PDB file of C-alpha atoms in Angstrom:
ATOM      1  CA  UNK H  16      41.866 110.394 141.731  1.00 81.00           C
ATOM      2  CA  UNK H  17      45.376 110.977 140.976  1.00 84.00           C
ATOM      3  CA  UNK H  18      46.864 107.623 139.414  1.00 92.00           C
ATOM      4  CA  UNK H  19      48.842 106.961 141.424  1.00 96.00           C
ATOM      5  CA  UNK H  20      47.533 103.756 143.499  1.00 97.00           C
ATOM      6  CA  UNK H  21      48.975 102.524 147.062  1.00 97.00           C
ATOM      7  CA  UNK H  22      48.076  99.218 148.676  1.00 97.00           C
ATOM      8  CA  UNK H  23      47.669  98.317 151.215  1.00 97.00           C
ATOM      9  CA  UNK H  24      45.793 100.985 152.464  1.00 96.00           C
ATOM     10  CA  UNK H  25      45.989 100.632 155.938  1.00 96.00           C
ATOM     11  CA  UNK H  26      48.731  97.420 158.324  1.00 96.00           C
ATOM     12  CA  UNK H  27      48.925  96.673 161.526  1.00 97.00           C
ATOM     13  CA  UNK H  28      51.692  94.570 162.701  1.00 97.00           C
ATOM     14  CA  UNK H  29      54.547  94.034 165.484  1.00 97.00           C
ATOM     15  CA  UNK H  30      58.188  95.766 166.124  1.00 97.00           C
ATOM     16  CA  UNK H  31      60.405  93.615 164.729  1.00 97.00           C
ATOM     17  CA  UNK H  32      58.629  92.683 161.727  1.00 97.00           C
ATOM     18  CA  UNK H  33      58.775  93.748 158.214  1.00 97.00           C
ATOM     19  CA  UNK H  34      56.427  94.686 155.809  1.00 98.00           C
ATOM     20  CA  UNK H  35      56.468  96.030 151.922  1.00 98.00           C
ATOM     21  CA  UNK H  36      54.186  99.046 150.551  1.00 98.00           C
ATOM     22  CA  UNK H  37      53.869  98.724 147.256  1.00 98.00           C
ATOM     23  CA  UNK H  38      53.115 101.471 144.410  1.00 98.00           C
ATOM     24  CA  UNK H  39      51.558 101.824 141.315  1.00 97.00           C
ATOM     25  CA  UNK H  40      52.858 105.273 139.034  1.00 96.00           C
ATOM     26  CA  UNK H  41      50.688 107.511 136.771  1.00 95.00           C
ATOM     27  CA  UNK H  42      50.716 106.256 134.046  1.00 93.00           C
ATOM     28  CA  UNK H  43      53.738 107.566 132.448  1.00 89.00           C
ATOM     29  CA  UNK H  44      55.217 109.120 134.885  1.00 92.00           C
ATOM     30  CA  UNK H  45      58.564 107.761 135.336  1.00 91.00           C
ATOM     31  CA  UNK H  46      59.667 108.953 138.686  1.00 91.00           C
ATOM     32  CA  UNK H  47      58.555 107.801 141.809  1.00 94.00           C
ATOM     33  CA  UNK H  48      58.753 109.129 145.666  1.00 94.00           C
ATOM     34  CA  UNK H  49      58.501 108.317 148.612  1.00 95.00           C
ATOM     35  CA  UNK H  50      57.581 110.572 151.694  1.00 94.00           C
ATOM     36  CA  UNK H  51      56.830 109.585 155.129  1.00 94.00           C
ATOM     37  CA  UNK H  52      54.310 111.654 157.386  1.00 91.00           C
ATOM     38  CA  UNK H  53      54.409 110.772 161.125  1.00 87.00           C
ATOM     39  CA  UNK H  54      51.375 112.013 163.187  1.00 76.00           C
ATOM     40  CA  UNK H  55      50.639 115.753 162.661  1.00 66.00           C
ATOM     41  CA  UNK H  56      54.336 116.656 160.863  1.00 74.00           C
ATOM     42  CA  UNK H  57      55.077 117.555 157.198  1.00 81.00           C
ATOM     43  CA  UNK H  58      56.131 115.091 154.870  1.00 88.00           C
ATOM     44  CA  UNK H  59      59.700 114.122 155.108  1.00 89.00           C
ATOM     45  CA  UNK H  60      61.200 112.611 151.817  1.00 89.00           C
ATOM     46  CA  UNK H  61      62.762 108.985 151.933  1.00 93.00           C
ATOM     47  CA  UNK H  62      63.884 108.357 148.378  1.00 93.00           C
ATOM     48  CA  UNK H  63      63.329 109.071 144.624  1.00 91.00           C
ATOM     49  CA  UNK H  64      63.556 106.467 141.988  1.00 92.00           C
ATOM     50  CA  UNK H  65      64.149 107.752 138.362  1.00 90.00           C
ATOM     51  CA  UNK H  66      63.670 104.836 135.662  1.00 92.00           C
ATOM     52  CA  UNK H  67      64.226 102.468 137.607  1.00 93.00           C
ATOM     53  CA  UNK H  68      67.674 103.613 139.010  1.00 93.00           C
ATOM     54  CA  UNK H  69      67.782 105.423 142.711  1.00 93.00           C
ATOM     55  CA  UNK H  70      67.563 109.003 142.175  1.00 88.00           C
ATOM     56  CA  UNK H  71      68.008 110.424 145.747  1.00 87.00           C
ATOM     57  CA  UNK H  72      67.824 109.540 148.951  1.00 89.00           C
ATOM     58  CA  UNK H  73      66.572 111.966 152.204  1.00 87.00           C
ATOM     59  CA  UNK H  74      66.161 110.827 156.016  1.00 82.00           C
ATOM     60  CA  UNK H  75      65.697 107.107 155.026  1.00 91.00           C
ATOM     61  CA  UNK H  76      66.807 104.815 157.589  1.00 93.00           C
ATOM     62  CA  UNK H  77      69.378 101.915 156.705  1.00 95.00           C
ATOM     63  CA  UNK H  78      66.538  99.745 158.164  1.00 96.00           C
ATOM     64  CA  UNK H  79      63.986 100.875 155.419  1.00 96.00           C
ATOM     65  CA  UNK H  80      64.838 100.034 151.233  1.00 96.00           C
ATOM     66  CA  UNK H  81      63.140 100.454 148.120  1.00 97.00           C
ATOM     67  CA  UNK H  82      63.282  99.499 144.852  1.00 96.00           C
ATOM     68  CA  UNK H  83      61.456 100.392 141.366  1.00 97.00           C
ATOM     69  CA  UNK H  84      60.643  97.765 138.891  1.00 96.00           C
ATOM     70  CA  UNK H  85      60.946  97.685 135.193  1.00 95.00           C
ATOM     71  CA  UNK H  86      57.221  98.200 134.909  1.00 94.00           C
ATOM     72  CA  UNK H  87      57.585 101.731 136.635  1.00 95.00           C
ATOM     73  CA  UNK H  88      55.985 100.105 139.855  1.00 96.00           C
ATOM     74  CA  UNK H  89      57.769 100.657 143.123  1.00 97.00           C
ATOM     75  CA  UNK H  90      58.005  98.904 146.385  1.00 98.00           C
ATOM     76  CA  UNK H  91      59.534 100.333 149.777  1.00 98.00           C
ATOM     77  CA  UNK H  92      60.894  97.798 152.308  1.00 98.00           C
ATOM     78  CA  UNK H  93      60.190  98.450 156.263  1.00 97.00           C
ATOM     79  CA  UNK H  94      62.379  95.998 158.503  1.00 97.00           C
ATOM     80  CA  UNK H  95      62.919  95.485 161.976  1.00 97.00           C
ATOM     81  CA  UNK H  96      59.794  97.969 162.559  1.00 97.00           C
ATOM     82  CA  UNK H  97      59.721  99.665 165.677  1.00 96.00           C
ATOM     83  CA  UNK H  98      57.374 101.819 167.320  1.00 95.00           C
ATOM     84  CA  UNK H  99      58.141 105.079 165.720  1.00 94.00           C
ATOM     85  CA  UNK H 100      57.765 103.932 162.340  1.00 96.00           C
ATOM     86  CA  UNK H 101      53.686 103.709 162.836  1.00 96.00           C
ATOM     87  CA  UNK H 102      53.221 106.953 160.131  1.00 95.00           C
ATOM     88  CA  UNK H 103      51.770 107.326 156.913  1.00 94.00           C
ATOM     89  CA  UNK H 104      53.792 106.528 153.924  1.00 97.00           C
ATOM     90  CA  UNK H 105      53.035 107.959 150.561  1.00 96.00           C
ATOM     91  CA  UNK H 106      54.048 107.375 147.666  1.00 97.00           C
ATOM     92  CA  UNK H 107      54.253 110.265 144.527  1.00 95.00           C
ATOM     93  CA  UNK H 108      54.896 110.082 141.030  1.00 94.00           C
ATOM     94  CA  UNK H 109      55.787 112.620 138.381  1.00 90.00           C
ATOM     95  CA  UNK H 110      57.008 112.602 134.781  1.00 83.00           C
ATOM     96  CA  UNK H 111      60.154 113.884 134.888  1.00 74.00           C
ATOM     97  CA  UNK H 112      62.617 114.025 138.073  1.00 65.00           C
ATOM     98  CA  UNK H 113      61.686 117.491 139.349  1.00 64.00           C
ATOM     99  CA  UNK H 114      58.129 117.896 137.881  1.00 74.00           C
ATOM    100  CA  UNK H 115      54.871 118.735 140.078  1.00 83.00           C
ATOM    101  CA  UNK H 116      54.273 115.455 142.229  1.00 90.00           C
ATOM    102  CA  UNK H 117      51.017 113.391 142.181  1.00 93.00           C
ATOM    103  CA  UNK H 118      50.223 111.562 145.336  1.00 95.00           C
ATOM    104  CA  UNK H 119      48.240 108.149 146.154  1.00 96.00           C
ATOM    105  CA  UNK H 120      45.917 107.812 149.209  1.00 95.00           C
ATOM    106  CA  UNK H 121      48.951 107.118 151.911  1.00 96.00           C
ATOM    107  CA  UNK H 122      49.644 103.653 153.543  1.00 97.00           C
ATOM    108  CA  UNK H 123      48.921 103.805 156.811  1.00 95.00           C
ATOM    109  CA  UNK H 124      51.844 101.695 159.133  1.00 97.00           C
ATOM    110  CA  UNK H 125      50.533 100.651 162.363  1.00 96.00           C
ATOM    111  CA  UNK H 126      53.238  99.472 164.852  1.00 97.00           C
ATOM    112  CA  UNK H 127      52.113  97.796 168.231  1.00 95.00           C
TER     113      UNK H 127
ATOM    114  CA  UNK D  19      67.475 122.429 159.546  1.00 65.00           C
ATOM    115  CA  UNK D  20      63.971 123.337 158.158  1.00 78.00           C
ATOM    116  CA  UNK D  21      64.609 125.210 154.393  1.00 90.00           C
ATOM    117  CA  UNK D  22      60.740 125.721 153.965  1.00 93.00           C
ATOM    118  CA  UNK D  23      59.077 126.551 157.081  1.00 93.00           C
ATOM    119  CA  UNK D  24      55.339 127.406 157.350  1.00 95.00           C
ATOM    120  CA  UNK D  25      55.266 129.383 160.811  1.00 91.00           C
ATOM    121  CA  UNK D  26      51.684 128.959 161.581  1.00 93.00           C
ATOM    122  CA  UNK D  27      50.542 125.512 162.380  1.00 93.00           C
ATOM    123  CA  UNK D  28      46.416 126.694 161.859  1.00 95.00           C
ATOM    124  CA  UNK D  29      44.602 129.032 160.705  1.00 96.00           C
ATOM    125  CA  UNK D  30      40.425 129.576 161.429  1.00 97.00           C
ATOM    126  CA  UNK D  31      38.493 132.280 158.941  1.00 97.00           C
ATOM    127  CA  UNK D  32      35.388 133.028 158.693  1.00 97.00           C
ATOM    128  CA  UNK D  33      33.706 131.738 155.089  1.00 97.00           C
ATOM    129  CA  UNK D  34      33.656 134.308 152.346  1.00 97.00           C
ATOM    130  CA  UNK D  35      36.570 136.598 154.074  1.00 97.00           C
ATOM    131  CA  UNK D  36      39.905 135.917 152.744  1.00 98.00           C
ATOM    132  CA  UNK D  37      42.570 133.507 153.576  1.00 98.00           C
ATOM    133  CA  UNK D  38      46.240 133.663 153.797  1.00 98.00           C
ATOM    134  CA  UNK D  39      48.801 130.991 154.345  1.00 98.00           C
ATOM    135  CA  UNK D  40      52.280 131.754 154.678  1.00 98.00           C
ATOM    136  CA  UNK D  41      55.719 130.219 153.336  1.00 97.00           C
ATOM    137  CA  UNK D  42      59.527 131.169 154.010  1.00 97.00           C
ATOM    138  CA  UNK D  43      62.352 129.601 152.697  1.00 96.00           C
ATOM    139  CA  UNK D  44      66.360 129.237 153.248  1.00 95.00           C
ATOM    140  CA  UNK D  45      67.605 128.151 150.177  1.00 92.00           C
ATOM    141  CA  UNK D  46      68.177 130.706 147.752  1.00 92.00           C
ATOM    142  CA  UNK D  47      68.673 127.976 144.721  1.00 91.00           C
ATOM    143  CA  UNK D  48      64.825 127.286 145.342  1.00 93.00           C
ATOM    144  CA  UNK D  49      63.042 128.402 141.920  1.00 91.00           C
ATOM    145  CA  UNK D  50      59.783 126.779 142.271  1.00 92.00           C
ATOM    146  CA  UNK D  51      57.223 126.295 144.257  1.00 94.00           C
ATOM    147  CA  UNK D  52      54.052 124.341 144.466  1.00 94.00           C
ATOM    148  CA  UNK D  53      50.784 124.377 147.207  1.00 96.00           C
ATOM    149  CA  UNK D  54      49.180 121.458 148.275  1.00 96.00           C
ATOM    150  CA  UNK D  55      45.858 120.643 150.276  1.00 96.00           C
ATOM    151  CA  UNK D  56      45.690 117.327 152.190  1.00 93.00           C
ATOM    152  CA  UNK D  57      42.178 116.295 153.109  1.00 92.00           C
ATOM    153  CA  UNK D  58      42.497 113.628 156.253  1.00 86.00           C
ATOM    154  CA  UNK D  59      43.192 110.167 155.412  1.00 81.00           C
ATOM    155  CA  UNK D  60      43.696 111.390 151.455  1.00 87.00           C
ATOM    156  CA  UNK D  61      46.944 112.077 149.742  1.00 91.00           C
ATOM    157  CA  UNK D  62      47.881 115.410 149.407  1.00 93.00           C
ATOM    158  CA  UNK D  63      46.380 117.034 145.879  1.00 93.00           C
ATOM    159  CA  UNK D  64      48.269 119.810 144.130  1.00 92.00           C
ATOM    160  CA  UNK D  65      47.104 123.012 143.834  1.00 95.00           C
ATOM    161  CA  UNK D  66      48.886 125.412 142.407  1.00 95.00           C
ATOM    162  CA  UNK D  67      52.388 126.590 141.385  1.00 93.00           C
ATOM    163  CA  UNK D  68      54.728 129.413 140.881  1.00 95.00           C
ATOM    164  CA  UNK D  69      58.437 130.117 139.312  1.00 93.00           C
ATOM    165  CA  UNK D  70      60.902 132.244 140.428  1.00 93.00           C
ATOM    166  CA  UNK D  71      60.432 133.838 137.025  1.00 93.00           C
ATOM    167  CA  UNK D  72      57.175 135.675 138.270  1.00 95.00           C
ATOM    168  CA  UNK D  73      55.448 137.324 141.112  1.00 95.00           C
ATOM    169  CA  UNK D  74      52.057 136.239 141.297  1.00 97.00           C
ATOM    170  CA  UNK D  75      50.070 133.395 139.770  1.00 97.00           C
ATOM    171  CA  UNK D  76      46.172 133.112 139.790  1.00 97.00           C
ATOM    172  CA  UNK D  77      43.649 130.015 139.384  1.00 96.00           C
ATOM    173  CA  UNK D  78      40.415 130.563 140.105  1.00 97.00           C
ATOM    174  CA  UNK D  79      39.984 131.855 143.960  1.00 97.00           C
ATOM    175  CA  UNK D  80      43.429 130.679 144.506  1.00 98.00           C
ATOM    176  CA  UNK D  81      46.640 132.940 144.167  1.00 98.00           C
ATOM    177  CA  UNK D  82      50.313 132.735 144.917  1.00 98.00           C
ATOM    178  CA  UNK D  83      52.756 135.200 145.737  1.00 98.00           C
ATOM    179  CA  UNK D  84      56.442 135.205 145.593  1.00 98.00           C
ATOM    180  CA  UNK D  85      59.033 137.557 146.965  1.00 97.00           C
ATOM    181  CA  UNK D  86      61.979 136.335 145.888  1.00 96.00           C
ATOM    182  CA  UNK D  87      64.088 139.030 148.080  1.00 96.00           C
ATOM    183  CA  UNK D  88      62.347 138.045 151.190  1.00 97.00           C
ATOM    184  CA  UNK D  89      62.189 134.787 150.083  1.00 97.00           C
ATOM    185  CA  UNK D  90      58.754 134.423 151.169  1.00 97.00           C
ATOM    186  CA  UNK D  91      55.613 133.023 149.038  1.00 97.00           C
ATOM    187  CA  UNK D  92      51.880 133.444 150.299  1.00 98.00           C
ATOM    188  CA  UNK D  93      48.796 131.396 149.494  1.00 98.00           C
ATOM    189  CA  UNK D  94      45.513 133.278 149.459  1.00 98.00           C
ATOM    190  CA  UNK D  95      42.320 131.576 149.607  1.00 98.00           C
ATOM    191  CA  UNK D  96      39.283 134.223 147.877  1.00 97.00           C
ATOM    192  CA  UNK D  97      36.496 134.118 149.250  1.00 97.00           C
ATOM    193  CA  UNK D  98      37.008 130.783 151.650  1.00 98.00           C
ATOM    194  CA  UNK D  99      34.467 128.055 151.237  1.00 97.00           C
ATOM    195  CA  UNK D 100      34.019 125.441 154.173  1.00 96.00           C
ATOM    196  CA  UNK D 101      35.444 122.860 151.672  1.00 96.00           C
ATOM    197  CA  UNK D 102      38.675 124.684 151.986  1.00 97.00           C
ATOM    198  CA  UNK D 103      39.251 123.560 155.642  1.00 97.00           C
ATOM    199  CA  UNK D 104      42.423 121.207 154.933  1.00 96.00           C
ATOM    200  CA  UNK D 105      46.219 121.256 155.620  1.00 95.00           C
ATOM    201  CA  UNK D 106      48.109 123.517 153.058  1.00 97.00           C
ATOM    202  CA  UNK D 107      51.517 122.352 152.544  1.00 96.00           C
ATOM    203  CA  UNK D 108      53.953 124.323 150.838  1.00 96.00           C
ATOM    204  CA  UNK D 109      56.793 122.548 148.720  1.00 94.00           C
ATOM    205  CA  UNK D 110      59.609 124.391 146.833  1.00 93.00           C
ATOM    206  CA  UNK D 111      62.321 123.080 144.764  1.00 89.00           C
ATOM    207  CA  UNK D 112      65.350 123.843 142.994  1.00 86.00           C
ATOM    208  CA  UNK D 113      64.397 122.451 139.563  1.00 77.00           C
ATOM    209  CA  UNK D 114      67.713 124.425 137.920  1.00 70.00           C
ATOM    210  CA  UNK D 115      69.843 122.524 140.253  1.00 67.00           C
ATOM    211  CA  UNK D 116      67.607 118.984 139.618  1.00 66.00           C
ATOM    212  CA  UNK D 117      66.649 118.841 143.507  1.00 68.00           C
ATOM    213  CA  UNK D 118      64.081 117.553 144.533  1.00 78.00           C
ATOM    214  CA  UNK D 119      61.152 119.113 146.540  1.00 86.00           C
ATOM    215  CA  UNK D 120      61.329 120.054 150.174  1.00 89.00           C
ATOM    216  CA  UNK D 121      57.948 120.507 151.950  1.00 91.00           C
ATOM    217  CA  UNK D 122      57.198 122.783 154.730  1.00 92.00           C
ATOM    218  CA  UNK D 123      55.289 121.138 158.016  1.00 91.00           C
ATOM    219  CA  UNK D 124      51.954 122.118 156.803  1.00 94.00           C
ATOM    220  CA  UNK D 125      49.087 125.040 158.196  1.00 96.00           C
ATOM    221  CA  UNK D 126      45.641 123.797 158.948  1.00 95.00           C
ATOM    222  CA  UNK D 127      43.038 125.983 157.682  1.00 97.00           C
ATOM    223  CA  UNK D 128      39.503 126.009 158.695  1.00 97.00           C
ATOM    224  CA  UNK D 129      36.861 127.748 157.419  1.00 97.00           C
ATOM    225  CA  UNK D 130      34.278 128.372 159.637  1.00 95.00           C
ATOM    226  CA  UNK D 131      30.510 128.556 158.409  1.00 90.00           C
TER     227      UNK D 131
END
């Protein structure tokens, strides 16, 4: 068990929708990632939230967002789904902004 | 533009023999470097690390290697256990420079019994 806790574990829904993973840190830990892992690739990083403020941002699409709450807990923000964002989404945590990274179990993003 | 690559997408050995997993990078600013397993349908669970500082670093049956001038790093796996079958995912960062970590695509191993 790393910590770091992901619900929901596993959505289905429809293109066009939207849907919000949400994230629970180590405790601690004060940064939080987010990587994306489409079916058999490596994980590709979306964005980094340090304290509360956005850290960095990778290949995150204008239709995704995220934000990170004063309690250290983090959401990310999946609009107008399409097909190609069915992946697995996981979210990281770590205590300082380039420490080792703990991961949580993955949200799994079904798009039909 | 990949900056950490990991050239072999799988890997079989036989248990007890040895295994080695691979790792090249672009970025010369990259000064360290972490290993990850992923079990299917967990999150990926950390390893073991390495800085640019030294060579080789040991826990347990696990050990990393870093040549800095090839700028290549190695993962090897003494002896393999079935419980090592997994995807090994190499990360590296430029901590120095505050970036953040770039992962590589992955390598399955499996360990045959």
């Amino acid at each position: 068990d790393s910590g770091v806790t992901q619900t929901p574990k596993h959505l289905i829904t429809a293109t066009g929708q939207r849907v919000t993973l949400r994230c629970s840190p180590r405790s601690g830990d004060l940064s939080v990632y987010w990587y994306q892992q489409s079916l058999d690739q490596g994980l590709q990083f979306l964005i980094q939230y340090y304290n509360g403020e956005e850290r960095a941002k990778g290949n995150i699409l204008e239709r995704f967002s995220a934000q990170q709450f004063p309690d250290l807990h983090s959401e990310l923000n999946l609009s107008s789904l399409e097909l190609g964002d069915s992946a697995l989404y996981f979210c990281a945590s770590s205590v300082i902004t380039t420490g080792e990274l703990f991961f949580g179990e993955g949200s799994r993003l079904t798009v039909l | 533009d990949q900056q950490v690559k990991q050239n072999s997408p799988s890997l079989s050995v036989q248990e007890g023999r040895i295994s080695i997993l691979n790792c090249d990078y672009t970025n010369s600013m990259f000064d360290y470097f972490l290993w990850y397993k992923k079990y299917p349908a967990e999150g990926p669970t950390f390893l073991i690390s390495i800085s640019s500082i030294k060579d080789k670093n040991e826990d347990g049956r696990f050990t990393v290697f870093l040549n800095k001038s090839a700028k290549h790093l190695s993962l090897h796996i003494v002896p393999s256990q079935p419980g090592d079958s997994a995807v090994y995912f190499c990360a590296a960062s430029a901590r120095n420079y505050g970036q953040n970590f770039v992962f590589g695509p992955g390598t399955r191993l499996s360990v045959l019994p």
